[in-house]
CSV table of C-alpha atoms and ligand atoms in Angstrom, one decimal:
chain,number,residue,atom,x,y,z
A,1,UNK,CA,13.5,-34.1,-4.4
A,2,UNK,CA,10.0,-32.7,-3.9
A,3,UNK,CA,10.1,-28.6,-4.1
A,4,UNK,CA,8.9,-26.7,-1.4
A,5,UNK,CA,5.8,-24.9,-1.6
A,6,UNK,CA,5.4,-20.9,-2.2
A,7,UNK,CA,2.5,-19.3,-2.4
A,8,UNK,CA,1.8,-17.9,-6.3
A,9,UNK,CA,-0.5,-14.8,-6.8
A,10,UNK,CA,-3.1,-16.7,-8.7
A,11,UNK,CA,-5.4,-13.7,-8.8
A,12,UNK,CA,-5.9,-10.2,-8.5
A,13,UNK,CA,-8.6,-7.5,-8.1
A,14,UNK,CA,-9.0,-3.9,-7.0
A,15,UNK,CA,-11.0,-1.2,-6.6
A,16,UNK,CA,-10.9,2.6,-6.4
A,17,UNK,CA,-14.1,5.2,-5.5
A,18,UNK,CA,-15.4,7.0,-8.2
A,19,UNK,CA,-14.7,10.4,-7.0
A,20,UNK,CA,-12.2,12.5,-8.3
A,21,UNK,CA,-10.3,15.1,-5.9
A,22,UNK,CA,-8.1,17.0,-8.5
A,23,UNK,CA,-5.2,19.6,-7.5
A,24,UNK,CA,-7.7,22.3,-8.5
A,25,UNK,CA,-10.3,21.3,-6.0
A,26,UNK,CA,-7.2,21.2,-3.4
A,27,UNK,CA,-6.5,24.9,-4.9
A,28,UNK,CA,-10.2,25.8,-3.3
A,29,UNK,CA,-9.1,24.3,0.0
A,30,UNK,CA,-6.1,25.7,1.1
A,31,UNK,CA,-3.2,28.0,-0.1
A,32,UNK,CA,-1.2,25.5,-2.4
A,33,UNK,CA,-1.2,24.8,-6.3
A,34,UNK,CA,-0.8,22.3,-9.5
A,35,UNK,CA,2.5,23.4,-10.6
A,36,UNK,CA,3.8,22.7,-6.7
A,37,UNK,CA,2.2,19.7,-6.2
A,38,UNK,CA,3.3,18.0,-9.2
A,39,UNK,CA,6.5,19.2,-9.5
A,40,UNK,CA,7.3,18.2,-5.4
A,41,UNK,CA,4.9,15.1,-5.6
A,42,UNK,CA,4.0,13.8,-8.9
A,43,UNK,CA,0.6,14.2,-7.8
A,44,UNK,CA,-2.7,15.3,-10.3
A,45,UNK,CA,-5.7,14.0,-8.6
A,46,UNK,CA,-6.7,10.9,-6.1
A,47,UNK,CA,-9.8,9.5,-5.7
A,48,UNK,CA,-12.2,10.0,-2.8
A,49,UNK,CA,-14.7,7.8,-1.0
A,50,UNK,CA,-17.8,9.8,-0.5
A,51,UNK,CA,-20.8,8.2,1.5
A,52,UNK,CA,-21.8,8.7,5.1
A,53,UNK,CA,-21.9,4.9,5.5
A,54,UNK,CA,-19.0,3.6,3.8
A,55,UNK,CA,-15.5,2.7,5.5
A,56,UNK,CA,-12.3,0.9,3.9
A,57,UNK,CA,-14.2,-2.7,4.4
A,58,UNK,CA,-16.2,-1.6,1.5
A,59,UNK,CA,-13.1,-0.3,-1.1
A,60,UNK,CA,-11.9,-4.0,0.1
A,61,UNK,CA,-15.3,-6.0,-0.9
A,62,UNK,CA,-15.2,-4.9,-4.9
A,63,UNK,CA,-11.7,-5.7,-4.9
A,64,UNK,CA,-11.9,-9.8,-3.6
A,65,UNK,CA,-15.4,-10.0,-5.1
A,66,UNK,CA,-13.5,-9.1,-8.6
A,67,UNK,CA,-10.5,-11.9,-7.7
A,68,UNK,CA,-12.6,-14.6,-6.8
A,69,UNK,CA,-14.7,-13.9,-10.0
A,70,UNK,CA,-11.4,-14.0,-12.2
A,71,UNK,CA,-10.1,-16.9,-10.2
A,72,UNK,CA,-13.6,-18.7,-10.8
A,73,UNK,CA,-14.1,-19.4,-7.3
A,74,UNK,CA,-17.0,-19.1,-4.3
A,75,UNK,CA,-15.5,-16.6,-1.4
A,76,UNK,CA,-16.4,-19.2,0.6
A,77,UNK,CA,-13.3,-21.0,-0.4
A,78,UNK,CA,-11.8,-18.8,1.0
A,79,UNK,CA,-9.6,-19.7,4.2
A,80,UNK,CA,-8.2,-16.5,5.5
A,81,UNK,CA,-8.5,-13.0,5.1
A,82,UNK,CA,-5.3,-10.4,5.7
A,83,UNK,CA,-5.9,-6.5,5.8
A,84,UNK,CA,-2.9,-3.8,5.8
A,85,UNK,CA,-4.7,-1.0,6.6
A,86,UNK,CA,-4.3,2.2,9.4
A,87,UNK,CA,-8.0,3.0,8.5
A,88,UNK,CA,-9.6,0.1,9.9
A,89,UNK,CA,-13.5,0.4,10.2
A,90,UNK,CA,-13.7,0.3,13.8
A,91,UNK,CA,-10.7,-0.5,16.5
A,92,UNK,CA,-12.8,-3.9,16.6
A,93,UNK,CA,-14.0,-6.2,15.5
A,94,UNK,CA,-11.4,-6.3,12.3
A,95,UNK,CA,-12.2,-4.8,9.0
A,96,UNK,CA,-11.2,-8.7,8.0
A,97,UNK,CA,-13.8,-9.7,10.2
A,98,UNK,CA,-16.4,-7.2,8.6
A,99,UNK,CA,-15.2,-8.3,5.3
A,100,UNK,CA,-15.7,-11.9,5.8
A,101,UNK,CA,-19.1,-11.4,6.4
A,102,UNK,CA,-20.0,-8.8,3.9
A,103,UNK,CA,-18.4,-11.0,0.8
A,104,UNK,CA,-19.8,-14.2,2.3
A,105,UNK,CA,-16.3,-15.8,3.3
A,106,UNK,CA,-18.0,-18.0,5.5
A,107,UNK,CA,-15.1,-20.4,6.2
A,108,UNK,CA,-12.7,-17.8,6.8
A,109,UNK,CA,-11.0,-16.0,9.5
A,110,UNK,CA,-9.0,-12.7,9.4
A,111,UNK,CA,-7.3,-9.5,10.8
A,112,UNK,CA,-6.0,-6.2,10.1
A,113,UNK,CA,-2.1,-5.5,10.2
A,114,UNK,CA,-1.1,-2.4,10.6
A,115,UNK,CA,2.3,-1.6,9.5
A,116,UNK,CA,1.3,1.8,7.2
A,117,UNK,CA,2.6,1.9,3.9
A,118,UNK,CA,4.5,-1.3,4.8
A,119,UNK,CA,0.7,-2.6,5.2
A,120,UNK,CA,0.8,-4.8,2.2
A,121,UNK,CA,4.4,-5.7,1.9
A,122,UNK,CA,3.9,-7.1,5.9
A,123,UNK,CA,0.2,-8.6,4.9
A,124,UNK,CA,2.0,-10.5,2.0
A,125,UNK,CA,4.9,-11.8,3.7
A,126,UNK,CA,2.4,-13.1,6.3
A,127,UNK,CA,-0.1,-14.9,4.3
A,128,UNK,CA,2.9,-16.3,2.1
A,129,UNK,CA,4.0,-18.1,5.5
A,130,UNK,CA,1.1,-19.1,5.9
A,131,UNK,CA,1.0,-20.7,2.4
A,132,UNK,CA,3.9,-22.3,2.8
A,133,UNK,CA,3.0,-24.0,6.2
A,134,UNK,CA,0.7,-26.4,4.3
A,135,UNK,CA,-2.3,-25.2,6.4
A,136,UNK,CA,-3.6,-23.4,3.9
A,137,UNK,CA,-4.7,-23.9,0.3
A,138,UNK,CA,-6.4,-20.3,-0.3
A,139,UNK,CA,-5.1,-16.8,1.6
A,140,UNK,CA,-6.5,-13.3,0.6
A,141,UNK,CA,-4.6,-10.1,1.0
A,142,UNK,CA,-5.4,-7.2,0.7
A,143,UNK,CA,-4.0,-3.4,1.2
A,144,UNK,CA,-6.4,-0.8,2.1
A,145,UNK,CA,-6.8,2.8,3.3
A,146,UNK,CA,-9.7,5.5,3.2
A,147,UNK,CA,-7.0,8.2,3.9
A,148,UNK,CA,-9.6,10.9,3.4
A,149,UNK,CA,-11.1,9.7,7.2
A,150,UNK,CA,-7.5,10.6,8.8
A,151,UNK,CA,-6.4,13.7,6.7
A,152,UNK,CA,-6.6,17.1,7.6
A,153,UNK,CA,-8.1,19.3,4.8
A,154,UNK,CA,-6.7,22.4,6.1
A,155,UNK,CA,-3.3,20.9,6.2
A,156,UNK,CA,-1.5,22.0,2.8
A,157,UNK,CA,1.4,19.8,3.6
A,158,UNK,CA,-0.6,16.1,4.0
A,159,UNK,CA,-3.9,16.9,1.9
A,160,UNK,CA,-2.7,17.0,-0.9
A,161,UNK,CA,-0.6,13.9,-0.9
A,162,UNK,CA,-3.7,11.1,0.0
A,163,UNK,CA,-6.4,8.7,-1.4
A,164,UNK,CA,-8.7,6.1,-0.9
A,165,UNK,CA,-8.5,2.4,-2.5
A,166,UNK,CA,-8.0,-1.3,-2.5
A,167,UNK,CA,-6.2,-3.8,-3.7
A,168,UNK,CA,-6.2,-7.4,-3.1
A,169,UNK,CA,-4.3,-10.7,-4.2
A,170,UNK,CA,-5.5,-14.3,-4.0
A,171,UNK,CA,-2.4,-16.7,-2.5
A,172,UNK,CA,-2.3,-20.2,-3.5
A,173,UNK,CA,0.4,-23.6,-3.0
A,174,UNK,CA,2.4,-24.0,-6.0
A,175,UNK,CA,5.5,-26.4,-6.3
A,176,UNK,CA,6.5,-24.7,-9.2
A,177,UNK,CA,9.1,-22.0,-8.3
A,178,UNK,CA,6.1,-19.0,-8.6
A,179,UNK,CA,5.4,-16.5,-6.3
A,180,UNK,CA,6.4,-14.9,-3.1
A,181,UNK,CA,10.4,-15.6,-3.3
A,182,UNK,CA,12.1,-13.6,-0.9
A,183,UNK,CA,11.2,-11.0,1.8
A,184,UNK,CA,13.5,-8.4,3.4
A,185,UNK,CA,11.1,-6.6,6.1
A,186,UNK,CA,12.6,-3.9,8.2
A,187,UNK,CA,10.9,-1.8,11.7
A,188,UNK,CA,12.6,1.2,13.5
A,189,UNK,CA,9.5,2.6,16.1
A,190,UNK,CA,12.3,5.7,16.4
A,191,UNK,CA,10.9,7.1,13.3
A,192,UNK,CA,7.5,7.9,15.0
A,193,UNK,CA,8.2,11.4,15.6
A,194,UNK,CA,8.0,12.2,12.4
A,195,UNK,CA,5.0,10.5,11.7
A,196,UNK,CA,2.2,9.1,13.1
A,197,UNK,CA,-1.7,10.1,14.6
A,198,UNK,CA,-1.6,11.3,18.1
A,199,UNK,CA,-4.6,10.5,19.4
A,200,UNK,CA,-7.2,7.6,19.5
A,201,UNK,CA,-5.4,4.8,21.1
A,202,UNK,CA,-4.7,3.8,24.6
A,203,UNK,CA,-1.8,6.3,25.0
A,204,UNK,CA,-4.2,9.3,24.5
A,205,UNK,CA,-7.7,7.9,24.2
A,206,UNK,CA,-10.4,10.6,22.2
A,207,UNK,CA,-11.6,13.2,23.9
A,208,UNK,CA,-12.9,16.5,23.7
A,209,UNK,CA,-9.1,18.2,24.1
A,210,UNK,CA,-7.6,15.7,21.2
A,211,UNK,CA,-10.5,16.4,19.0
A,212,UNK,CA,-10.6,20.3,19.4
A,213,UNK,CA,-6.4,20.1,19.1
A,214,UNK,CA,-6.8,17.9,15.8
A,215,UNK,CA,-5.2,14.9,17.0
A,216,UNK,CA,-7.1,12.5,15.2
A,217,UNK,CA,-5.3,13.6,12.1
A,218,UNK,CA,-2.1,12.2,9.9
A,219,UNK,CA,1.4,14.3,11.4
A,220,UNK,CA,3.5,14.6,9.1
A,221,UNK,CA,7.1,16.0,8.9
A,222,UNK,CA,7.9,15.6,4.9
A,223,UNK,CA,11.1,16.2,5.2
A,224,UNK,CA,13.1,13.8,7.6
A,225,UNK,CA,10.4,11.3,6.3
A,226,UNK,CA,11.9,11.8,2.8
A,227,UNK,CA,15.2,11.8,3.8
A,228,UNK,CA,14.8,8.4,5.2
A,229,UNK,CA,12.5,6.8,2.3
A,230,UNK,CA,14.9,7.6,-0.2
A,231,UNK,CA,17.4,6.0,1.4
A,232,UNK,CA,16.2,3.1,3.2
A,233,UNK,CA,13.5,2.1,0.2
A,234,UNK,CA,16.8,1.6,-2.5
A,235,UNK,CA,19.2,0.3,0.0
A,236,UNK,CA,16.6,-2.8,1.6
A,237,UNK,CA,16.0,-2.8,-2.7
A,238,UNK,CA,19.6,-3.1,-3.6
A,239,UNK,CA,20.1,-5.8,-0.6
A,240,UNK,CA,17.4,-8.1,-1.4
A,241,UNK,CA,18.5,-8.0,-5.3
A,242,UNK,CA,22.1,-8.9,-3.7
A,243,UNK,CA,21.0,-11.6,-1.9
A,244,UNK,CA,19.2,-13.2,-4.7
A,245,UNK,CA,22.2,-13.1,-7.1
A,246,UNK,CA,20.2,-10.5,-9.2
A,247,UNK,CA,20.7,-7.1,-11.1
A,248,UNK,CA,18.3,-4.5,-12.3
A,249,UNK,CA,18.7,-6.2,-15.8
A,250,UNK,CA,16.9,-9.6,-14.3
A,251,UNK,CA,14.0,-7.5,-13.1
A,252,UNK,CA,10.7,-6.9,-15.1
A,253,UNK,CA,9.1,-4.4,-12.8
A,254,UNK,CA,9.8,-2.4,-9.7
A,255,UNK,CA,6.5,-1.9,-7.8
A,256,UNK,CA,7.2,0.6,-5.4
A,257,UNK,CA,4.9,2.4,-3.1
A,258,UNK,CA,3.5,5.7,-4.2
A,259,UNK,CA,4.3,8.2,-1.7
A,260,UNK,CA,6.1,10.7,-4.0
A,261,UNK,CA,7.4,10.5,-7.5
A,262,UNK,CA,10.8,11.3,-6.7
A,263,UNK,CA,11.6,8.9,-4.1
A,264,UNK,CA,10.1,6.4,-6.6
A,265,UNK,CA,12.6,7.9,-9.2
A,266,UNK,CA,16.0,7.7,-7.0
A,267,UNK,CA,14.6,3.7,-6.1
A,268,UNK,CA,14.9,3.3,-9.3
A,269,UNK,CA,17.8,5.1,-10.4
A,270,UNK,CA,19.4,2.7,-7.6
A,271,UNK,CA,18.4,-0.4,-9.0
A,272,UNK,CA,19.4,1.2,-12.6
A,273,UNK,CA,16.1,0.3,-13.9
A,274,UNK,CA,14.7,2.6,-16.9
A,275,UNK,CA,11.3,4.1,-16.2
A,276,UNK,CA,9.4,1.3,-18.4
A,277,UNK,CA,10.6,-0.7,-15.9
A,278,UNK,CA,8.3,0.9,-13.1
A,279,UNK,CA,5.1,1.2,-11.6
A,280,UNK,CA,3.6,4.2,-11.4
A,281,UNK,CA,0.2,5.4,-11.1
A,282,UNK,CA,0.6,8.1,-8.3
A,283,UNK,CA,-0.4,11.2,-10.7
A,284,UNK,CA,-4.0,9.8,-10.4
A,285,UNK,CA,-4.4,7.8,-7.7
A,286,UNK,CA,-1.9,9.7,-5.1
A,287,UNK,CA,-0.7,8.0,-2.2
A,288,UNK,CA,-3.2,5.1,-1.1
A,289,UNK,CA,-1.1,4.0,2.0
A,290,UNK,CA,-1.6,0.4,2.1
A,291,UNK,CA,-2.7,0.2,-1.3
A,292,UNK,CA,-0.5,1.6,-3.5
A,293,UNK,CA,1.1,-1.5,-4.5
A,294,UNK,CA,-1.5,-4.2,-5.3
A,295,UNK,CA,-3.5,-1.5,-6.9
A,296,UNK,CA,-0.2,-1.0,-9.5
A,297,UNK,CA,-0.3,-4.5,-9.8
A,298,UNK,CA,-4.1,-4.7,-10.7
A,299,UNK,CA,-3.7,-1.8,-12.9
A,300,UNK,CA,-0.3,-3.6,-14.3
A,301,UNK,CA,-1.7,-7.1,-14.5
A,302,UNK,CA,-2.4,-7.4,-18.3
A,303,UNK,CA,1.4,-6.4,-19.0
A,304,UNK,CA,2.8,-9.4,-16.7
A,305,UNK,CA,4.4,-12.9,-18.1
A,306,UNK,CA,4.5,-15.8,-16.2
A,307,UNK,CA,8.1,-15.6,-15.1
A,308,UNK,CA,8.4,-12.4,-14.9
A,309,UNK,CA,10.4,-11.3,-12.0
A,310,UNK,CA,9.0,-8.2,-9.9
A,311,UNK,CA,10.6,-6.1,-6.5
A,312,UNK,CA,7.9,-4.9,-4.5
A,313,UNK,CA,9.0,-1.9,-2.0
A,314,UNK,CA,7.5,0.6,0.6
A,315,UNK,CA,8.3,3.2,3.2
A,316,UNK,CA,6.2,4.4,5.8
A,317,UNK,CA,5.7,5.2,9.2
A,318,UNK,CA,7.0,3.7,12.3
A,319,UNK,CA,9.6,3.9,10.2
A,320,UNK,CA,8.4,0.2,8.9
A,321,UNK,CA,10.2,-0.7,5.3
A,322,UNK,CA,10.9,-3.4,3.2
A,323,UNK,CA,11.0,-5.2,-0.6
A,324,UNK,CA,9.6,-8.6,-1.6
A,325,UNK,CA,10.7,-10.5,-4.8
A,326,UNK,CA,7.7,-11.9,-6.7
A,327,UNK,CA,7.6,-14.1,-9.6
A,328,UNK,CA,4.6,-13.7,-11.3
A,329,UNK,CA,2.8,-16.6,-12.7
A,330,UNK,CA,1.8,-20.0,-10.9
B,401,UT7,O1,3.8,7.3,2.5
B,401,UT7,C1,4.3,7.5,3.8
B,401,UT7,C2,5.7,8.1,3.8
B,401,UT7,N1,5.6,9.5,3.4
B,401,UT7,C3,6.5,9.9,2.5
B,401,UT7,O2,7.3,9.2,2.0
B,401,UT7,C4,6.5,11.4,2.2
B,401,UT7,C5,7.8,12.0,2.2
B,401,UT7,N2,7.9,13.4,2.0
B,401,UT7,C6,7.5,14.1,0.9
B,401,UT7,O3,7.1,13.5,0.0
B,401,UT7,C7,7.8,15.6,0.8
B,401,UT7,O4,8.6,16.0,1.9
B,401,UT7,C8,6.5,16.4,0.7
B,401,UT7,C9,5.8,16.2,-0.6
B,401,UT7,C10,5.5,16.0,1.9
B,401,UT7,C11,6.8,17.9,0.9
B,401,UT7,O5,7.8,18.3,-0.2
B,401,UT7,P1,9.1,19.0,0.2
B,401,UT7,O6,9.8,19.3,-1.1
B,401,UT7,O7,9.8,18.2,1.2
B,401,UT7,O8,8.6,20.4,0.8
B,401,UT7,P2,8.9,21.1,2.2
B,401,UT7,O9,8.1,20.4,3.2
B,401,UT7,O10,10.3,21.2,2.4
B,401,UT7,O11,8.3,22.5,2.0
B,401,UT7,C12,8.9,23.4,1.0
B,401,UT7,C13,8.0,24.7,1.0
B,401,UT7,C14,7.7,25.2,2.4
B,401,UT7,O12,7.7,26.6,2.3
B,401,UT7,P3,8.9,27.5,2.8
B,401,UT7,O13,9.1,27.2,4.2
B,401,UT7,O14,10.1,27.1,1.9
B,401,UT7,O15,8.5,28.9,2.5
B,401,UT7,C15,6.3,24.7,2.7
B,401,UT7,O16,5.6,25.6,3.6
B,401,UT7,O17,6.8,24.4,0.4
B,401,UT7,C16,5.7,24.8,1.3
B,401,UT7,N3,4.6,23.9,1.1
B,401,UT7,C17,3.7,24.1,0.1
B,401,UT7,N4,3.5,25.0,-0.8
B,401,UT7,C18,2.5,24.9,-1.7
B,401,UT7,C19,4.3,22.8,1.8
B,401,UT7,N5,3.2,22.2,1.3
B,401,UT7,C20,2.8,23.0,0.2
B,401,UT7,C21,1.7,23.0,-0.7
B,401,UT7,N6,1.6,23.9,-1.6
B,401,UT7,N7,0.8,22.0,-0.6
């Protein structure tokens, strides 16, 4: 019996700006401090994209630029582009769009998904399917936010949670049992309330009046929105390792989003899976939206085996949540 295809991460690449915004800099912008962000956050510094002409396209172009170089291929093998990101360039064209053209993927075609932090959890599920149709031979996700564009810097309760960066992994056809396994996604629009951007699309196009009221910023209530990430991130965790016949022992890696160290911690805890077990680069990166999680896998990549099994899960507005089982190799 021939196996069915999956689509195997066969590459990966990332990229984060150069600029460092540390607690102590946030300390200069509004009344907060290191010992409170760390201890409620996990947070030490994020990195900042500075330049009046650069957008997310361009965290995304170092990123598939490096994975096509590690993979050994042209971008213009390339067949299709996928970008989780709320910071999209422009409304249109796509930031996948831009991208093709700016890394000279010449065959492909693209768009954004915008599903917050679920960005790259939805992204991957998608161009896994579209792996597994047989249509396609090479798919390129990627998850990518210039949070510094939405955030308010005189907001003490969002500013200092936020950071700018890509990450991006190359899918390919493998009959081999590797790669995207299993995929529990999850939506619930109720969860707006709590978080979301008021202004800028068709139900309250920009204006004067949105600009001057802030509008065009991240709202953010932390508190219900914690509530429900710590919940909802170990239970869709604990369901998809139940529905796989797995424990926490059969798990190399959890690879969860990085919106706070403690809702990363209680994940965990759930799953009973020591620290070693988890991905965590929040303290210097902070909370990349879309990007948290391929950019742990970049930054993880050298401490993979082929075989290895990983749980990918986010929590982010909408409420959108989820957790993907990935086994690394190909
Ligand atoms: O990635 C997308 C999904 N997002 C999340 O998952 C974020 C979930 N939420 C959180 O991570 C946390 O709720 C926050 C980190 C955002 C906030 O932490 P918290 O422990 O929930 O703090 P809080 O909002 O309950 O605020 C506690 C106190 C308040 O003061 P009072 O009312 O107790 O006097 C805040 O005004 O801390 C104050 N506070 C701050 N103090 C110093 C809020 N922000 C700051 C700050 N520095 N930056």
């Amino acid at each position: 019996m021939t196996q069915k295809i999956t689509a195997a991460i066969t590459a990966v690449g990332g990229y984060v700006p150069e600029d460092l915004l540390t607690n102590a800099d946030l300390e200069k912008l509004v009344d907060t401090n290191d010992e409170w962000i760390r201890t409620r956050t996990g947070i030490s510094e994020r990195r900042i994209q500075k330049g009046i002409d650069q957008a997310t396209s361009d965290l995304c172009v170092p990123a598939i630029l490096e994975l096509c170089k590690k993979r050994g291929i042209d971008p213009a093998e390339i067949d299709c582009i996928v970008v989780g990101t709320v910071t999209p360039d422009m409304l249109f064209p796509s930031t996948a769009n831009l991208i093709c053209e700016k890394v000279g993927a010449v065959n492909a075609w693209g768009f954004d998904l915008l599903a917050a932090c679920c960005g790259f959890l939805y992204s991957l599920t998608t161009g896994a399917a579209l792996i597994e149709s047989g249509r396609y031979k090479k798919v390129v996700v990627v998850g990518a936010d210039k949070m510094s564009s939405i955030v308010d810097y005189s907001d003490r309760s969002t500013c200092i949670l936020f950071g700018d960066g890509a990450g991006a992994v190359l899918l390919e056809p493998t009959k081999n049992g590797f790669g995207v396994l299993d995929s529990i996604l999850k939506s619930d629009g109720s969860g707006k309330i709590h978080l979301h951007m008021k202004a800028g699309g068709s139900l309250r196009p920009p204006s004067y009046e949105t600009v001057a009221n802030k509008e065009h910023f991240i709202y953010q209530e932390g508190q219900p929105v914690y509530k429900f990430a710590v919940t909802r991130m170990a239970d869709v965790s604990e369901e998809l390792l139940k529905r796989n016949n797995l424990t926490g022992e059969d798990i190399a890696f959890l690879v969860p989003h990085q919106a706070n160290k403690r809702i990363i911690d209680a994940t965990a805890n759930r799953m009973g899976l020591s620290e070693d077990k988890v991905m965590i680069n929040i303290q210097h990166l902070g909370n990349t939206t879309a990007a948290t999680i391929p950019l742990c896998l970049w930054q993880w990549e050298d401490r993979l085996k082929s075989g290895d099994l990983l749980v990918l899960a986010a929590f982010g507005g909408g409420f959108t949540w989820g957790a993907t089982l990935v086994k690394w190799g190909n």
